[in-house]
Amino acid sequence: MISLIMGLPGVGKGTQAELICDEYNIAHLSTGNIFRNTMKGNSVLSKELASYINRGELVPDDLTIKMLKEEISQEKYQSGFLLDGFPRTVEQAKHLNTLLSDMNMKIDNIIFIKLTTEEIMKRLSGRLTCPNCQATYNKYFSQPVEIGICDKCQHQLITREDDNTQSIKKRLSVAKEQTLPVIDYYKEIGKVIEVEALNKSIDKVFSEIKNMVIDQ
Ligand code: AP5
């Protein structure tokens, strides 16, 4: 199965992707996670990625598509995956069509999570991230059992460099301008299932996704 999980920054894509992939044993392919793992090194590429991501800008399409192609060629993705954070531009969506067609695959469903800007600002400003396993927590909504420590791998949690007010605002404006048209592009071919996340717990959103998308 090939699924896409889409939405503005901070709507809960990564949180839901982890739950879906655990429950259904699907590989999770997150371009944000690929970039952050690459940024841990001290290479020229690492610095180039940081120069875009920490400012809240998109990584250019050519570099993003090249890195996605390298990742997707791995064995673990050959029987399907959940794509999180890609495509973010119409150009990327067109490249994805070609890539999947070359792999004899097609998109089965697209989950579009909706949330207000005000709630997104709160969620992202309270987010805590594990730099080791990429699990996420929240100061306001879902603290780990031990403050500041990842429940899954016991690593020290951090606040992502791009989770500052200026970067969050930039990410939101870039996503509204460049990523919402991708949703419209998919709506035209009738594949988008919308999930409203306002005032719903993580479990509630997950259960709605399961009912609306996966178990159909
Ligand atoms: P990426 O990592 O994809 O970041 P993003 O889209 O900005 O999304 P986030 O990770 O910020 O949010 P999310 O929706 O996953 O929310 P989460 O589940 O963490 O990309 C980072 C950067 O990489 C981009 O800005 C760009 O520069 C670059 N990039 C990546 N892909 C690219 C591409 N294709 N092309 C070009 N550049 C690209 O949840 C947020 C918080 O809310 C957490 O604290 C969580 O615990 C909490 N939460 C979740 N659900 C709930 C709930 N129901 N109730 C209460 N709290 C909740």
mmCIF file of C-alpha atoms and ligand atoms in Angstrom:
data_model
loop_
_atom_site.group_PDB
_atom_site.id
_atom_site.type_symbol
_atom_site.label_atom_id
_atom_site.label_comp_id
_atom_site.label_asym_id
_atom_site.label_seq_id
_atom_site.Cartn_x
_atom_site.Cartn_y
_atom_site.Cartn_z
ATOM 1 C CA MET A 1 0.000 0.000 0.000
ATOM 2 C CA ILE A 2 1.217 3.514 -0.845
ATOM 3 C CA SER A 3 -0.281 6.236 1.343
ATOM 4 C CA LEU A 4 0.497 9.938 1.621
ATOM 5 C CA ILE A 5 -0.023 11.930 4.801
ATOM 6 C CA MET A 6 -0.254 15.643 4.153
ATOM 7 C CA GLY A 7 -1.122 18.920 5.846
ATOM 8 C CA LEU A 8 0.416 22.151 7.075
ATOM 9 C CA PRO A 9 3.464 21.952 9.399
ATOM 10 C CA GLY A 10 2.528 20.789 12.905
ATOM 11 C CA VAL A 11 -0.882 19.290 12.149
ATOM 12 C CA GLY A 12 0.322 15.912 13.472
ATOM 13 C CA LYS A 13 1.549 14.135 10.325
ATOM 14 C CA GLY A 14 4.600 12.586 11.985
ATOM 15 C CA THR A 15 2.643 11.550 15.095
ATOM 16 C CA GLN A 16 -0.061 9.822 13.060
ATOM 17 C CA ALA A 17 2.455 8.332 10.611
ATOM 18 C CA GLU A 18 4.217 6.527 13.481
ATOM 19 C CA LEU A 19 0.910 5.086 14.740
ATOM 20 C CA ILE A 20 -0.244 3.991 11.282
ATOM 21 C CA CYS A 21 3.104 2.392 10.411
ATOM 22 C CA ASP A 22 3.283 0.524 13.752
ATOM 23 C CA GLU A 23 -0.285 -0.740 13.485
ATOM 24 C CA TYR A 24 -0.109 -1.836 9.853
ATOM 25 C CA ASN A 25 3.591 -2.684 9.641
ATOM 26 C CA ILE A 26 4.256 -0.194 6.835
ATOM 27 C CA ALA A 27 7.597 1.574 6.252
ATOM 28 C CA HIS A 28 7.546 5.274 7.251
ATOM 29 C CA LEU A 29 9.238 7.529 4.708
ATOM 30 C CA SER A 30 9.590 11.082 6.045
ATOM 31 C CA THR A 31 11.636 13.579 4.036
ATOM 32 C CA GLY A 32 11.971 15.765 7.157
ATOM 33 C CA ASN A 33 13.497 12.817 9.070
ATOM 34 C CA ILE A 34 15.844 11.985 6.167
ATOM 35 C CA PHE A 35 17.045 15.593 6.107
ATOM 36 C CA ARG A 36 17.468 15.792 9.901
ATOM 37 C CA ASN A 37 19.470 12.539 9.935
ATOM 38 C CA THR A 38 21.717 13.900 7.165
ATOM 39 C CA MET A 39 22.122 17.180 9.073
ATOM 40 C CA LYS A 40 23.678 15.326 12.037
ATOM 41 C CA GLY A 41 26.924 15.084 10.077
ATOM 42 C CA ASN A 42 29.328 17.917 9.343
ATOM 43 C CA SER A 43 29.303 17.618 5.551
ATOM 44 C CA VAL A 44 28.745 20.338 2.950
ATOM 45 C CA LEU A 45 25.327 18.759 2.270
ATOM 46 C CA SER A 46 24.460 18.887 5.963
ATOM 47 C CA LYS A 47 25.219 22.623 6.087
ATOM 48 C CA GLU A 48 23.300 23.256 2.886
ATOM 49 C CA LEU A 49 20.212 21.481 4.255
ATOM 50 C CA ALA A 50 20.430 23.363 7.571
ATOM 51 C CA SER A 51 20.580 26.684 5.721
ATOM 52 C CA TYR A 52 17.107 26.044 4.301
ATOM 53 C CA ILE A 53 15.438 24.040 7.052
ATOM 54 C CA ASN A 54 16.410 26.146 10.070
ATOM 55 C CA ARG A 55 15.034 29.247 8.323
ATOM 56 C CA GLY A 56 11.743 27.487 7.551
ATOM 57 C CA GLU A 57 12.296 27.374 3.791
ATOM 58 C CA LEU A 58 11.781 24.353 1.549
ATOM 59 C CA VAL A 59 14.819 22.414 0.394
ATOM 60 C CA PRO A 60 15.021 22.953 -3.412
ATOM 61 C CA ASP A 61 13.065 20.432 -5.495
ATOM 62 C CA ASP A 62 16.076 18.980 -7.344
ATOM 63 C CA LEU A 63 17.938 18.129 -4.135
ATOM 64 C CA THR A 64 14.796 16.824 -2.385
ATOM 65 C CA ILE A 65 13.834 14.585 -5.306
ATOM 66 C CA LYS A 66 17.405 13.241 -5.601
ATOM 67 C CA MET A 67 17.476 12.336 -1.887
ATOM 68 C CA LEU A 68 13.987 10.789 -2.033
ATOM 69 C CA LYS A 69 14.972 8.627 -5.016
ATOM 70 C CA GLU A 70 18.038 7.336 -3.159
ATOM 71 C CA GLU A 71 15.981 6.527 -0.066
ATOM 72 C CA ILE A 72 13.085 4.894 -1.892
ATOM 73 C CA SER A 73 15.382 2.461 -3.720
ATOM 74 C CA GLN A 74 15.975 0.604 -0.423
ATOM 75 C CA GLU A 75 14.498 -2.874 -0.020
ATOM 76 C CA LYS A 76 12.326 -1.897 2.970
ATOM 77 C CA TYR A 77 10.125 0.342 0.768
ATOM 78 C CA GLN A 78 9.550 -2.127 -2.077
ATOM 79 C CA SER A 79 6.300 -3.538 -0.648
ATOM 80 C CA GLY A 80 4.815 -0.119 0.148
ATOM 81 C CA PHE A 81 5.229 2.860 2.458
ATOM 82 C CA LEU A 82 3.613 5.878 4.066
ATOM 83 C CA LEU A 83 5.056 9.067 2.633
ATOM 84 C CA ASP A 84 5.185 11.957 5.138
ATOM 85 C CA GLY A 85 6.271 15.453 4.054
ATOM 86 C CA PHE A 86 6.501 14.712 0.319
ATOM 87 C CA PRO A 87 5.297 15.991 -2.116
ATOM 88 C CA ARG A 88 5.309 19.610 -0.969
ATOM 89 C CA THR A 89 5.228 21.257 -4.381
ATOM 90 C CA VAL A 90 3.287 20.423 -7.545
ATOM 91 C CA GLU A 91 6.652 19.775 -9.220
ATOM 92 C CA GLN A 92 7.434 17.117 -6.578
ATOM 93 C CA ALA A 93 3.967 15.558 -7.051
ATOM 94 C CA LYS A 94 4.629 15.177 -10.778
ATOM 95 C CA HIS A 95 8.008 13.558 -10.115
ATOM 96 C CA LEU A 96 6.369 11.185 -7.638
ATOM 97 C CA ASN A 97 3.949 10.010 -10.345
ATOM 98 C CA THR A 98 6.873 9.126 -12.605
ATOM 99 C CA LEU A 99 8.851 7.487 -9.815
ATOM 100 C CA LEU A 100 5.914 5.301 -8.717
ATOM 101 C CA SER A 101 5.034 4.393 -12.262
ATOM 102 C CA ASP A 102 8.660 3.240 -12.813
ATOM 103 C CA MET A 103 8.255 1.052 -9.703
ATOM 104 C CA ASN A 104 4.884 -0.306 -10.925
ATOM 105 C CA MET A 105 3.203 1.296 -7.930
ATOM 106 C CA LYS A 106 0.372 3.773 -7.447
ATOM 107 C CA ILE A 107 -0.964 5.969 -4.651
ATOM 108 C CA ASP A 108 -3.761 4.173 -2.773
ATOM 109 C CA ASN A 109 -4.852 6.989 -0.477
ATOM 110 C CA ILE A 110 -3.994 10.516 0.594
ATOM 111 C CA ILE A 111 -4.727 11.602 4.155
ATOM 112 C CA PHE A 112 -5.012 15.386 4.540
ATOM 113 C CA ILE A 113 -5.016 16.530 8.174
ATOM 114 C CA LYS A 114 -6.611 19.931 8.779
ATOM 115 C CA LEU A 115 -5.975 22.244 11.750
ATOM 116 C CA THR A 116 -6.214 25.967 12.509
ATOM 117 C CA THR A 117 -3.102 28.170 12.391
ATOM 118 C CA GLU A 118 -3.590 29.168 16.044
ATOM 119 C CA GLU A 119 -3.529 25.524 17.205
ATOM 120 C CA ILE A 120 -0.551 24.751 14.939
ATOM 121 C CA MET A 121 1.441 27.608 16.559
ATOM 122 C CA LYS A 122 0.700 26.179 20.006
ATOM 123 C CA ARG A 123 1.580 22.590 19.067
ATOM 124 C CA LEU A 124 4.859 23.520 17.375
ATOM 125 C CA SER A 125 5.997 25.932 20.077
ATOM 126 C CA GLY A 126 5.428 23.165 22.665
ATOM 127 C CA ARG A 127 6.948 20.308 20.671
ATOM 128 C CA LEU A 128 9.819 18.250 22.071
ATOM 129 C CA THR A 129 11.658 15.937 19.671
ATOM 130 C CA CYS A 130 13.976 12.991 20.181
ATOM 131 C CA PRO A 131 17.030 13.579 17.941
ATOM 132 C CA ASN A 132 17.834 9.864 18.162
ATOM 133 C CA CYS A 133 14.560 8.109 17.197
ATOM 134 C CA GLN A 134 12.543 11.190 16.041
ATOM 135 C CA ALA A 135 9.664 10.496 18.470
ATOM 136 C CA THR A 136 7.735 13.659 19.359
ATOM 137 C CA TYR A 137 6.178 14.878 22.619
ATOM 138 C CA ASN A 138 4.595 18.131 23.710
ATOM 139 C CA LYS A 139 5.016 20.424 26.723
ATOM 140 C CA TYR A 140 1.290 21.220 26.688
ATOM 141 C CA PHE A 141 -0.366 18.046 25.382
ATOM 142 C CA SER A 142 1.752 14.914 25.755
ATOM 143 C CA GLN A 143 4.754 14.966 28.077
ATOM 144 C CA PRO A 144 7.065 11.922 28.241
ATOM 145 C CA VAL A 145 6.920 9.831 31.426
ATOM 146 C CA GLU A 146 10.233 11.321 32.623
ATOM 147 C CA ILE A 147 10.488 15.061 31.871
ATOM 148 C CA GLY A 148 12.956 15.755 29.030
ATOM 149 C CA ILE A 149 13.674 12.063 28.298
ATOM 150 C CA CYS A 150 12.378 9.993 25.344
ATOM 151 C CA ASP A 151 10.063 7.154 26.470
ATOM 152 C CA LYS A 152 11.172 4.985 23.545
ATOM 153 C CA CYS A 153 14.989 5.255 23.594
ATOM 154 C CA GLN A 154 15.808 7.259 26.786
ATOM 155 C CA HIS A 155 17.642 9.925 24.770
ATOM 156 C CA GLN A 156 17.546 13.596 25.896
ATOM 157 C CA LEU A 157 14.743 15.493 24.114
ATOM 158 C CA ILE A 158 15.373 18.758 22.257
ATOM 159 C CA THR A 159 13.413 21.609 20.706
ATOM 160 C CA ARG A 160 13.961 21.495 16.928
ATOM 161 C CA GLU A 161 15.911 24.497 15.580
ATOM 162 C CA ASP A 162 13.044 25.284 13.203
ATOM 163 C CA ASP A 163 10.454 25.294 16.015
ATOM 164 C CA ASN A 164 10.990 28.993 16.840
ATOM 165 C CA THR A 165 8.243 31.544 16.160
ATOM 166 C CA GLN A 166 9.949 33.117 13.137
ATOM 167 C CA SER A 167 10.647 29.773 11.435
ATOM 168 C CA ILE A 168 7.187 28.404 12.223
ATOM 169 C CA LYS A 169 5.557 31.470 10.615
ATOM 170 C CA LYS A 170 7.791 31.113 7.566
ATOM 171 C CA ARG A 171 7.044 27.356 7.264
ATOM 172 C CA LEU A 172 3.326 28.071 7.452
ATOM 173 C CA SER A 173 3.420 30.766 4.782
ATOM 174 C CA VAL A 174 5.576 28.599 2.472
ATOM 175 C CA ALA A 175 3.232 25.610 2.981
ATOM 176 C CA LYS A 176 0.117 27.679 2.298
ATOM 177 C CA GLU A 177 1.667 29.025 -0.885
ATOM 178 C CA GLN A 178 3.364 25.861 -2.217
ATOM 179 C CA THR A 179 1.840 22.784 -0.541
ATOM 180 C CA LEU A 180 -1.893 23.576 -0.435
ATOM 181 C CA PRO A 181 -1.902 23.652 -4.283
ATOM 182 C CA VAL A 182 -0.646 20.037 -4.144
ATOM 183 C CA ILE A 183 -3.785 19.081 -2.190
ATOM 184 C CA ASP A 184 -5.884 20.786 -4.890
ATOM 185 C CA TYR A 185 -3.901 18.867 -7.520
ATOM 186 C CA TYR A 186 -4.788 15.549 -5.805
ATOM 187 C CA LYS A 187 -8.399 16.615 -5.160
ATOM 188 C CA GLU A 188 -8.830 16.976 -8.910
ATOM 189 C CA ILE A 189 -8.078 13.271 -9.272
ATOM 190 C CA GLY A 190 -10.339 12.528 -6.304
ATOM 191 C CA LYS A 191 -7.978 10.790 -3.920
ATOM 192 C CA VAL A 192 -7.960 13.064 -0.856
ATOM 193 C CA ILE A 193 -9.574 12.083 2.437
ATOM 194 C CA GLU A 194 -9.801 15.017 4.861
ATOM 195 C CA VAL A 195 -9.430 14.573 8.618
ATOM 196 C CA GLU A 196 -10.265 17.502 10.935
ATOM 197 C CA ALA A 197 -7.865 17.456 13.931
ATOM 198 C CA LEU A 198 -9.030 20.458 15.998
ATOM 199 C CA ASN A 199 -9.909 19.576 19.616
ATOM 200 C CA LYS A 200 -9.216 15.892 19.023
ATOM 201 C CA SER A 201 -6.705 13.782 20.929
ATOM 202 C CA ILE A 202 -3.944 11.906 19.118
ATOM 203 C CA ASP A 203 -5.879 8.640 19.652
ATOM 204 C CA LYS A 204 -9.120 10.141 18.376
ATOM 205 C CA VAL A 205 -7.462 11.396 15.166
ATOM 206 C CA PHE A 206 -5.846 7.979 14.705
ATOM 207 C CA SER A 207 -9.136 6.170 15.128
ATOM 208 C CA GLU A 208 -10.786 8.468 12.557
ATOM 209 C CA ILE A 209 -7.959 7.844 10.098
ATOM 210 C CA LYS A 210 -8.340 4.103 10.578
ATOM 211 C CA ASN A 211 -12.098 4.265 10.025
ATOM 212 C CA MET A 212 -11.959 6.610 7.056
ATOM 213 C CA VAL A 213 -8.903 5.423 5.220
ATOM 214 C CA ILE A 214 -7.127 2.280 6.185
ATOM 215 C CA ASP A 215 -9.990 -0.069 6.956
ATOM 216 C CA GLN A 216 -12.006 0.926 3.887
HETATM 217 P P1 AP5 B 1 9.066 18.128 8.343
HETATM 218 O O1 AP5 B 1 9.818 17.393 9.345
HETATM 219 O O2 AP5 B 1 8.212 17.376 7.368
HETATM 220 O O3 AP5 B 1 8.250 19.231 9.106
HETATM 221 P P2 AP5 B 1 6.791 19.845 8.931
HETATM 222 O O4 AP5 B 1 5.986 19.530 7.725
HETATM 223 O O5 AP5 B 1 7.022 21.267 9.199
HETATM 224 O O6 AP5 B 1 5.994 19.058 9.916
HETATM 225 P P3 AP5 B 1 6.322 18.943 11.388
HETATM 226 O O7 AP5 B 1 7.301 17.842 11.638
HETATM 227 O O8 AP5 B 1 6.684 20.280 11.906
HETATM 228 O O9 AP5 B 1 4.866 18.610 11.969
HETATM 229 P P4 AP5 B 1 3.958 17.322 11.886
HETATM 230 O O10 AP5 B 1 2.744 17.601 11.065
HETATM 231 O O11 AP5 B 1 4.726 16.083 11.583
HETATM 232 O O12 AP5 B 1 3.472 17.340 13.405
HETATM 233 P P5 AP5 B 1 3.879 16.411 14.641
HETATM 234 O O13 AP5 B 1 3.291 15.050 14.462
HETATM 235 O O14 AP5 B 1 5.327 16.513 14.962
HETATM 236 O O15 AP5 B 1 10.025 19.050 7.475
HETATM 237 C C1 AP5 B 1 10.968 19.906 8.089
HETATM 238 C C2 AP5 B 1 11.635 20.748 7.033
HETATM 239 O O16 AP5 B 1 12.332 19.900 6.093
HETATM 240 C C3 AP5 B 1 10.689 21.595 6.178
HETATM 241 O O17 AP5 B 1 10.365 22.831 6.777
HETATM 242 C C4 AP5 B 1 11.547 21.786 4.909
HETATM 243 O O18 AP5 B 1 12.535 22.740 5.106
HETATM 244 C C5 AP5 B 1 12.236 20.435 4.772
HETATM 245 N N1 AP5 B 1 11.461 19.502 3.943
HETATM 246 C C6 AP5 B 1 10.861 18.337 4.354
HETATM 247 N N2 AP5 B 1 10.269 17.740 3.320
HETATM 248 C C7 AP5 B 1 10.483 18.530 2.226
HETATM 249 C C8 AP5 B 1 10.097 18.451 0.874
HETATM 250 N N3 AP5 B 1 9.341 17.440 0.404
HETATM 251 N N4 AP5 B 1 10.509 19.440 0.028
HETATM 252 C C9 AP5 B 1 11.277 20.457 0.476
HETATM 253 N N5 AP5 B 1 11.672 20.610 1.748
HETATM 254 C C10 AP5 B 1 11.264 19.655 2.626
HETATM 255 O O19 AP5 B 1 3.030 17.162 15.791
HETATM 256 C C11 AP5 B 1 3.377 18.465 16.203
HETATM 257 C C12 AP5 B 1 3.215 18.572 17.727
HETATM 258 O O20 AP5 B 1 1.825 18.425 18.054
HETATM 259 C C13 AP5 B 1 3.949 17.480 18.520
HETATM 260 O O21 AP5 B 1 4.437 18.040 19.700
HETATM 261 C C14 AP5 B 1 2.849 16.436 18.826
HETATM 262 O O22 AP5 B 1 3.110 15.719 20.016
HETATM 263 C C15 AP5 B 1 1.620 17.335 18.963
HETATM 264 N N6 AP5 B 1 0.381 16.688 18.557
HETATM 265 C C16 AP5 B 1 0.176 15.887 17.478
HETATM 266 N N7 AP5 B 1 -1.106 15.515 17.395
HETATM 267 C C17 AP5 B 1 -1.750 16.105 18.456
HETATM 268 C C18 AP5 B 1 -3.106 16.114 18.923
HETATM 269 N N8 AP5 B 1 -4.079 15.448 18.289
HETATM 270 N N9 AP5 B 1 -3.387 16.856 20.026
HETATM 271 C C19 AP5 B 1 -2.418 17.541 20.678
HETATM 272 N N10 AP5 B 1 -1.126 17.558 20.296
HETATM 273 C C20 AP5 B 1 -0.793 16.852 19.179
#
